XYZ file of C-alpha atoms in Angstrom:
505
model
C -3.527 -18.096 -26.719
C -0.439 -16.707 -26.089
C 0.206 -16.113 -21.939
C -0.356 -11.550 -22.134
C -4.107 -13.155 -23.838
C -4.754 -15.774 -20.845
C -3.932 -12.062 -18.554
C -6.087 -9.836 -20.064
C -8.935 -12.967 -20.180
C -8.991 -13.438 -16.046
C -9.296 -10.236 -15.903
C -11.699 -9.585 -17.918
C -14.476 -12.835 -16.965
C -12.993 -11.581 -12.961
C -11.822 -15.279 -12.534
C -9.071 -15.846 -10.433
C -7.930 -18.999 -8.700
C -4.729 -18.682 -7.069
C -3.241 -21.624 -7.039
C -3.917 -21.599 -11.157
C -2.086 -18.448 -11.237
C 0.394 -19.910 -9.204
C 0.227 -23.579 -11.964
C 0.433 -20.940 -14.935
C 3.279 -18.988 -13.755
C 5.001 -22.354 -12.524
C 4.550 -24.116 -15.830
C 6.237 -20.620 -17.427
C 9.648 -20.539 -15.377
C 9.788 -24.580 -15.699
C 9.952 -24.065 -19.541
C 13.463 -21.929 -19.344
C 14.782 -21.472 -15.632
C 16.375 -24.579 -14.176
C 15.440 -26.085 -11.263
C 17.502 -24.666 -8.393
C 15.307 -21.389 -9.774
C 12.118 -22.673 -9.629
C 12.925 -23.525 -6.369
C 13.432 -20.177 -4.984
C 10.426 -18.567 -6.905
C 8.349 -20.770 -4.960
C 9.551 -19.953 -1.573
C 9.512 -16.107 -2.641
C 5.206 -16.628 -3.714
C 4.920 -18.756 -0.916
C 6.723 -15.474 1.939
C 4.606 -12.898 -0.668
C 1.404 -15.089 0.143
C 1.978 -15.140 3.232
C 2.743 -11.320 4.127
C -0.277 -10.148 1.921
C -2.460 -13.168 3.402
C -5.066 -10.207 5.494
C -5.156 -7.871 2.453
C -7.176 -7.117 -0.656
C -6.933 -5.473 -3.889
C -9.276 -2.993 -4.763
C -11.539 -5.104 -6.788
C -12.006 -7.757 -3.044
C -9.955 -10.096 -4.121
C -7.079 -11.066 -2.574
C -3.610 -9.034 -3.288
C -1.685 -12.088 -3.577
C -3.064 -12.022 -6.657
C -1.321 -8.948 -8.175
C 2.521 -9.923 -7.295
C 1.729 -13.113 -9.431
C 0.231 -11.181 -12.092
C 3.053 -8.729 -12.559
C 5.467 -12.343 -11.780
C 3.994 -14.004 -14.294
C 3.822 -10.431 -17.256
C 7.959 -10.662 -16.790
C 7.877 -14.509 -17.299
C 5.933 -14.429 -20.445
C 8.881 -11.838 -21.004
C 12.010 -14.853 -20.551
C 13.315 -12.722 -17.606
C 15.896 -14.182 -15.291
C 14.922 -15.947 -11.822
C 16.123 -12.917 -9.750
C 13.874 -10.513 -11.354
C 10.765 -13.031 -11.179
C 11.417 -12.801 -7.501
C 11.630 -9.536 -6.654
C 8.628 -8.893 -8.527
C 6.327 -11.774 -6.400
C 7.795 -9.446 -3.395
C 7.466 -5.673 -4.521
C 5.195 -5.336 -2.799
C 5.947 -7.242 0.862
C 7.922 -4.112 2.058
C 6.245 -0.973 1.227
C 3.007 -3.170 2.499
C 3.692 -5.909 4.696
C 5.818 -6.306 8.909
C 8.738 -7.552 6.522
C 11.923 -5.459 6.233
C 14.356 -4.818 3.142
C 17.570 -6.994 4.934
C 14.808 -10.212 6.056
C 14.183 -9.696 2.180
C 18.490 -9.775 1.506
C 18.588 -12.760 4.250
C 16.652 -14.847 2.701
C 16.753 -14.614 -1.202
C 20.649 -12.331 -0.921
C 21.834 -8.742 -1.836
C 20.438 -8.567 -5.460
C 16.380 -9.413 -4.505
C 16.952 -6.759 -2.086
C 18.391 -3.675 -4.034
C 15.246 -4.672 -7.323
C 12.669 -4.355 -4.299
C 13.907 -1.527 -2.320
C 13.891 0.613 -6.431
C 10.445 -0.039 -7.066
C 9.423 0.475 -3.068
C 7.783 4.350 -2.945
C 8.943 6.793 -0.782
C 5.988 6.589 1.483
C 8.933 7.126 4.592
C 9.514 10.109 4.218
C 7.266 13.498 4.599
C 6.162 15.440 1.942
C 4.666 19.418 1.468
C 2.659 17.684 -1.251
C 1.623 14.249 -2.845
C 3.104 15.739 -5.527
C 5.886 16.300 -4.070
C 6.364 13.068 -3.469
C 5.655 11.650 -6.693
C 8.223 13.362 -8.423
C 10.567 11.734 -5.726
C 9.697 8.389 -6.590
C 10.228 8.904 -10.090
C 13.962 9.982 -9.604
C 14.243 6.484 -7.286
C 12.596 5.055 -9.916
C 15.112 6.234 -12.240
C 18.231 6.395 -10.723
C 17.870 2.538 -9.468
C 16.271 1.820 -13.312
C 20.779 3.345 -14.067
C 22.244 0.873 -11.361
C 20.155 -2.453 -12.700
C 17.412 -1.074 -16.012
C 15.346 -4.639 -14.693
C 13.803 -2.888 -11.910
C 11.769 -0.881 -13.932
C 11.551 -3.898 -16.042
C 9.789 -4.735 -12.882
C 7.499 -1.533 -12.353
C 6.727 -1.887 -15.817
C 5.188 -5.030 -14.955
C 3.554 -3.473 -12.445
C 2.128 -0.701 -13.405
C 0.917 -2.698 -16.439
C -1.427 -4.838 -14.513
C -2.539 -2.904 -12.631
C -3.495 -0.765 -16.628
C -5.362 -4.269 -16.843
C -7.367 -3.267 -13.955
C -8.270 -0.297 -13.327
C -11.891 -1.059 -13.812
C -13.259 -1.749 -10.094
C -11.394 2.359 -9.964
C -13.717 5.677 -9.872
C -13.192 7.734 -12.843
C -10.846 10.611 -11.518
C -8.589 7.824 -10.117
C -8.396 5.802 -13.189
C -7.872 9.629 -15.278
C -4.391 9.939 -13.209
C -2.759 6.586 -13.447
C -3.658 7.374 -17.019
C -2.410 10.011 -17.605
C 0.539 9.072 -16.315
C 1.183 5.583 -17.932
C 1.123 8.026 -20.738
C 2.647 10.213 -19.947
C 6.141 8.433 -18.485
C 5.768 4.799 -18.254
C 5.155 4.852 -22.178
C 7.524 6.507 -23.008
C 10.198 4.214 -21.235
C 9.236 1.607 -22.196
C 9.104 2.846 -25.969
C 13.445 3.904 -25.176
C 14.075 0.559 -23.423
C 12.145 -1.316 -27.164
C 9.309 -2.729 -24.814
C 6.879 -2.377 -28.734
C 4.572 -5.076 -26.948
C 3.591 -3.422 -23.780
C 4.120 0.194 -24.876
C 1.451 -0.493 -27.184
C -1.102 -2.003 -24.050
C -0.248 1.417 -21.572
C -1.205 3.477 -25.120
C -4.092 1.341 -25.389
C -5.314 0.671 -22.241
C -4.594 4.337 -21.896
C -6.446 6.143 -23.835
C -9.770 4.086 -23.401
C -9.392 5.572 -19.347
C -9.273 8.387 -21.025
C -11.314 8.605 -23.745
C -13.523 6.134 -23.683
C -16.134 6.945 -25.932
C -13.533 8.106 -28.676
C -11.291 5.025 -28.652
C -14.313 3.184 -29.254
C -15.310 4.725 -31.607
C -12.449 4.493 -33.323
C -11.544 0.492 -32.366
C -15.188 -0.408 -34.155
C -14.165 1.564 -37.097
C -11.046 -0.544 -37.209
C -12.960 -3.864 -37.257
C -15.208 -2.897 -39.897
C -12.573 -1.539 -42.406
C -10.342 -4.245 -41.158
C -13.869 -6.277 -42.872
C -13.218 -4.527 -45.866
C -10.061 -4.576 -46.602
C -9.393 -8.184 -46.284
C -9.295 -9.424 -49.932
C -6.830 -6.089 -51.010
C -4.721 -7.305 -48.055
C -4.685 -11.083 -48.854
C -4.003 -10.082 -52.260
C -0.994 -7.885 -51.366
C -0.294 -10.657 -49.494
C 0.426 -12.844 -51.574
C 2.537 -10.753 -54.272
C 4.499 -10.207 -51.474
C 5.451 -15.005 -50.815
C 5.025 -14.753 -54.766
C 7.390 -12.272 -55.365
C 10.128 -13.823 -52.682
C 9.653 -17.468 -53.572
C 10.869 -16.355 -57.368
C 13.621 -14.990 -56.204
C 14.288 -17.848 -54.061
C 14.224 -16.417 -50.614
C 12.530 -17.919 -47.617
C 10.299 -15.718 -45.871
C 6.972 -14.576 -43.881
C 4.856 -13.110 -44.667
C 2.270 -11.498 -42.643
C -0.170 -7.929 -42.657
C 0.483 -5.520 -39.686
C -1.764 -4.166 -37.815
C -2.153 -0.306 -36.239
C -3.251 0.073 -32.845
C -5.469 1.832 -31.509
C -3.729 5.460 -29.553
C -1.186 4.753 -33.241
C -4.059 6.056 -35.090
C -5.765 8.526 -33.460
C -2.379 10.372 -32.426
C -1.866 10.371 -36.609
C -5.223 11.626 -36.813
C -4.058 14.843 -34.521
C -0.819 15.077 -35.407
C -1.697 15.090 -38.926
C -4.954 15.963 -39.136
C -6.112 13.587 -41.212
C -9.133 11.372 -41.167
C -9.774 8.051 -40.141
C -9.938 6.416 -43.801
C -6.769 7.872 -45.034
C -4.731 6.865 -42.145
C -6.458 3.129 -42.566
C -5.717 3.643 -46.435
C -2.350 2.828 -46.242
C -1.736 -0.958 -46.440
C 1.277 -2.369 -43.684
C 3.183 -5.732 -43.852
C 5.801 -7.213 -42.142
C 8.635 -8.985 -43.996
C 10.528 -11.692 -41.317
C 14.043 -13.564 -43.216
C 16.808 -15.848 -40.943
C 19.605 -12.927 -41.718
C 20.524 -9.699 -41.733
C 21.460 -9.902 -46.389
C 18.565 -11.460 -47.031
C 17.379 -7.832 -45.745
C 18.311 -6.740 -48.425
C 18.243 -9.453 -50.994
C 14.506 -8.727 -49.684
C 14.204 -5.189 -50.096
C 15.630 -5.364 -53.282
C 13.339 -8.239 -54.718
C 9.435 -5.839 -53.362
C 11.758 -2.953 -54.732
C 11.317 -4.707 -58.239
C 7.654 -5.195 -57.184
C 6.502 -2.421 -56.543
C 7.844 0.932 -57.465
C 9.134 2.266 -53.657
C 7.989 5.605 -52.694
C 11.037 8.571 -53.153
C 12.849 9.079 -49.456
C 10.471 7.130 -47.280
C 13.076 4.833 -47.251
C 14.997 3.865 -44.011
C 17.877 1.544 -42.873
C 17.614 1.080 -39.024
C 19.009 -1.865 -39.342
C 22.398 -0.343 -40.219
C 22.014 2.525 -38.173
C 19.643 1.331 -35.205
C 18.032 3.871 -33.240
C 18.811 4.340 -29.554
C 16.282 1.987 -28.020
C 17.892 -0.675 -29.994
C 15.062 -1.479 -32.699
C 16.761 -2.058 -35.987
C 14.093 -3.250 -39.470
C 14.217 -1.616 -42.860
C 11.182 0.344 -43.426
C 10.460 1.228 -46.828
C 7.548 2.774 -49.141
C 5.544 1.454 -52.371
C 2.803 1.986 -54.360
C 0.895 -0.860 -54.337
C -1.490 -1.953 -56.355
C -3.923 0.514 -57.697
C -1.690 3.181 -56.157
C -2.529 1.795 -53.052
C 0.349 2.966 -50.064
C 2.406 -0.118 -48.619
C 4.247 -0.316 -46.167
C 6.586 -2.709 -45.152
C 9.266 -3.241 -42.675
C 12.200 -6.336 -43.245
C 13.952 -7.819 -40.384
C 15.233 -10.735 -39.021
C 13.620 -13.260 -36.567
C 15.978 -11.969 -33.601
C 15.196 -8.136 -34.554
C 11.283 -8.764 -33.687
C 11.986 -10.334 -30.716
C 14.125 -7.332 -30.169
C 11.543 -5.026 -31.607
C 8.356 -6.430 -29.940
C 9.849 -7.284 -26.097
C 13.602 -4.377 -26.320
C 16.093 -4.894 -23.639
C 13.969 -7.455 -22.261
C 14.487 -9.726 -25.758
C 18.360 -9.402 -24.547
C 17.905 -12.165 -21.924
C 17.016 -14.531 -24.409
C 20.627 -14.009 -25.594
C 22.616 -13.673 -22.889
C 24.314 -16.796 -21.722
C 23.944 -16.444 -16.948
C 20.434 -14.364 -18.097
C 21.597 -10.939 -16.255
C 21.448 -7.649 -18.408
C 23.934 -5.487 -17.855
C 23.268 -1.361 -18.749
C 26.892 0.098 -18.376
C 27.108 -3.298 -21.320
C 24.015 -1.424 -24.350
C 25.056 0.837 -25.415
C 21.406 2.303 -25.684
C 21.896 3.539 -22.108
C 24.103 6.136 -22.943
C 20.584 8.691 -22.325
C 20.311 6.524 -18.995
C 23.755 7.388 -17.671
C 23.550 10.667 -19.076
C 20.434 11.201 -16.790
C 22.583 9.409 -13.824
C 24.841 11.664 -13.611
C 23.011 14.557 -14.577
C 20.944 14.291 -11.383
C 23.199 15.298 -8.911
C 23.023 18.809 -10.507
C 19.334 19.207 -10.290
C 18.555 19.541 -6.885
C 14.617 20.582 -8.342
C 12.285 17.476 -9.157
C 10.507 19.173 -11.439
C 13.472 20.461 -13.404
C 14.796 16.778 -13.242
C 11.775 15.402 -13.901
C 11.557 18.470 -16.887
C 14.045 17.390 -18.731
C 13.542 13.267 -18.053
C 10.629 14.148 -20.520
C 12.343 15.558 -22.625
C 14.918 12.802 -23.587
C 12.227 10.433 -23.579
C 9.369 11.983 -25.712
C 10.674 12.743 -28.826
C 11.078 10.793 -32.007
C 15.168 10.932 -32.473
C 16.970 12.243 -34.760
C 20.478 11.164 -37.197
C 23.180 13.344 -38.015
C 26.623 12.975 -38.522
C 29.827 14.709 -37.930
C 32.493 15.576 -39.696
C 34.314 12.690 -38.942
C 32.032 10.712 -40.236
C 29.790 9.234 -36.504
C 26.129 9.282 -35.644
C 24.983 11.369 -33.264
C 21.105 11.004 -32.388
C 19.037 13.172 -30.628
C 15.302 14.287 -30.612
C 12.935 15.693 -32.998
C 13.959 19.349 -32.390
C 16.999 19.482 -31.418
C 19.155 21.799 -32.864
C 23.621 22.758 -32.897
C 23.156 23.530 -30.158
C 21.928 20.154 -28.736
C 24.542 18.739 -31.178
C 27.190 20.731 -29.384
C 25.929 19.405 -25.834
C 25.665 15.987 -26.818
C 29.349 16.853 -28.194
C 30.896 17.515 -24.403
C 29.281 20.001 -21.972
C 32.645 22.520 -22.697
C 31.797 22.576 -26.595
C 28.667 23.545 -25.811
C 29.142 26.101 -23.733
C 31.526 27.574 -25.983
C 29.268 27.254 -29.002
C 29.425 29.815 -30.772
C 27.917 28.790 -34.290
C 26.770 25.937 -36.459
C 27.796 24.557 -39.794
C 25.576 22.106 -41.844
C 25.839 20.128 -44.159
C 28.404 22.705 -45.056
C 26.692 26.150 -45.001
C 26.707 28.831 -41.513
C 23.346 28.135 -40.222
C 21.254 30.292 -36.802
C 21.595 27.923 -34.002
C 18.131 27.357 -34.094
C 17.920 25.428 -36.507
C 16.335 22.735 -36.619
C 18.103 19.406 -37.623
C 16.740 16.778 -39.337
C 17.648 12.925 -40.452
C 21.488 13.159 -41.649
C 22.827 16.510 -41.231
C 26.931 16.848 -41.297
C 26.987 19.058 -37.966
C 30.048 20.842 -37.225
C 30.616 23.136 -34.728
C 32.590 26.364 -34.459
C 33.771 28.029 -30.978
C 35.094 30.400 -29.478
C 36.745 30.320 -25.789
C 35.160 34.036 -25.293
C 31.315 32.589 -25.961
C 29.376 31.416 -22.628
C 25.905 30.244 -22.495
C 23.652 32.504 -21.955
C 20.039 32.508 -20.684
C 18.053 32.833 -24.477
C 19.682 29.180 -25.603
C 17.091 28.256 -23.248
C 13.987 28.868 -25.712
C 15.511 26.397 -28.591
C 17.208 23.631 -26.884
C 15.530 20.267 -26.812
C 17.775 18.063 -24.256
C 17.868 17.594 -21.202
C 21.705 17.131 -21.041
C 22.402 21.539 -22.339
C 19.584 23.269 -20.747
C 20.950 21.442 -17.317
C 24.543 22.697 -18.744
C 23.005 26.411 -19.590
C 20.495 26.019 -16.618
C 23.676 25.406 -13.868
C 26.026 27.932 -15.878
C 23.552 31.202 -15.407
C 22.910 30.120 -12.279
C 26.192 30.183 -10.851
C 26.848 33.627 -13.258
C 24.296 35.045 -11.832
C 26.159 33.410 -7.736
C 29.731 35.067 -8.610
C 28.036 39.041 -9.865
C 26.210 38.431 -7.049
C 29.045 38.072 -4.347
C 30.490 41.018 -6.853
C 28.056 43.281 -5.803
C 28.369 42.640 -2.184
C 31.958 43.803 -2.360
C 31.944 46.462 -3.373
């Protein structure tokens, strides 16, 4: 049983024991941290236990069980000691008499910064609860841009809250679930934290639509039993294929998660049987060049479907995800989806940014070092221009939600854009001034309208003119927060200048 499964089992049975939970956490951290770090974690637990002593959760359990669970979720990712300590203390400043200065004095500046980053803005007055929540998101995103561990703690915090939603009223459950599906699941996806994203989506779907969730869950259980024989046959043929070519690799069936099935049924307007007719497998190997050898081997075994191959190893996704994807005509014409990757890529695919802690000597990941945080740096730079929190959140959702398309500059550089992006979005990604003076565009050598939707593999060239300036109509067909923000800023300044000129006249 994994750490996550143990945590969920405790939630489901309601059998919480503070000592057992603490021992479980310490057993995990002793497995990858030194004694000095483990002593600091123990000291942080003692402070949190003392601070939260009088408090209870909505379920009636001692409050300390929540920070303990959050710290355990993160320790299972083998995250650094500073983050585990901050997870234990994440509610101390917000909910008890302890101050941030005291936390800094006892545990250092880094821990204090992380705790402050996840502390809500309760001390300020806001017109509405929505305004306060929008500012909380804004604060979290900006702290995350300085140190990504802020949001990793927040994801752990939200995951435990989602696992223990049952005790809340129906209205509150749905509100928290909606927020999780709209904000936290996309952030987990952006950080490549696949396991946490899937759990967010399945728990959120269950809270929002309990009957639909249960119906699909039951249908999946039934289909899995009926499919067992054919899955085993395909696994055997893939393993035999690797053995013939003397390739060492692990072949396993890949399960679709409940919310993913629901989204495909709705988005592609397909029946459950049509979604479950596709068989999914994963092959894990030792090295990158072996991935391509496996690809050749499986293409010799079964015919590939034209246009259904994606190389995310040569061109990784924005969240760092790498893998080869191919779809094959299997036995009896059954479609087979196969992912081929190395063990390190598998770790990255499941835990995303958290996987970097496993490959860093000092256990510290700086968001400035990683290419996949380009989107985060852009949000950080843009936030000072967005005075309206609602507009900031709208831009943030535009950046978080959509799948990516990968397009090329004339020089062959790859640029990542959200699905639904246009040449105008591409121009603003190159540079704000290029976007502002964008008069036209060529896609694959052909002049196209600026509202043309870009597709994977397009080569885009921007035609610029000093006489061209952003138009309000552009806002109707841009898909990136950066383009939207730049256009709005230019239009605002132009209107202001025209008003001043009119006043002078």
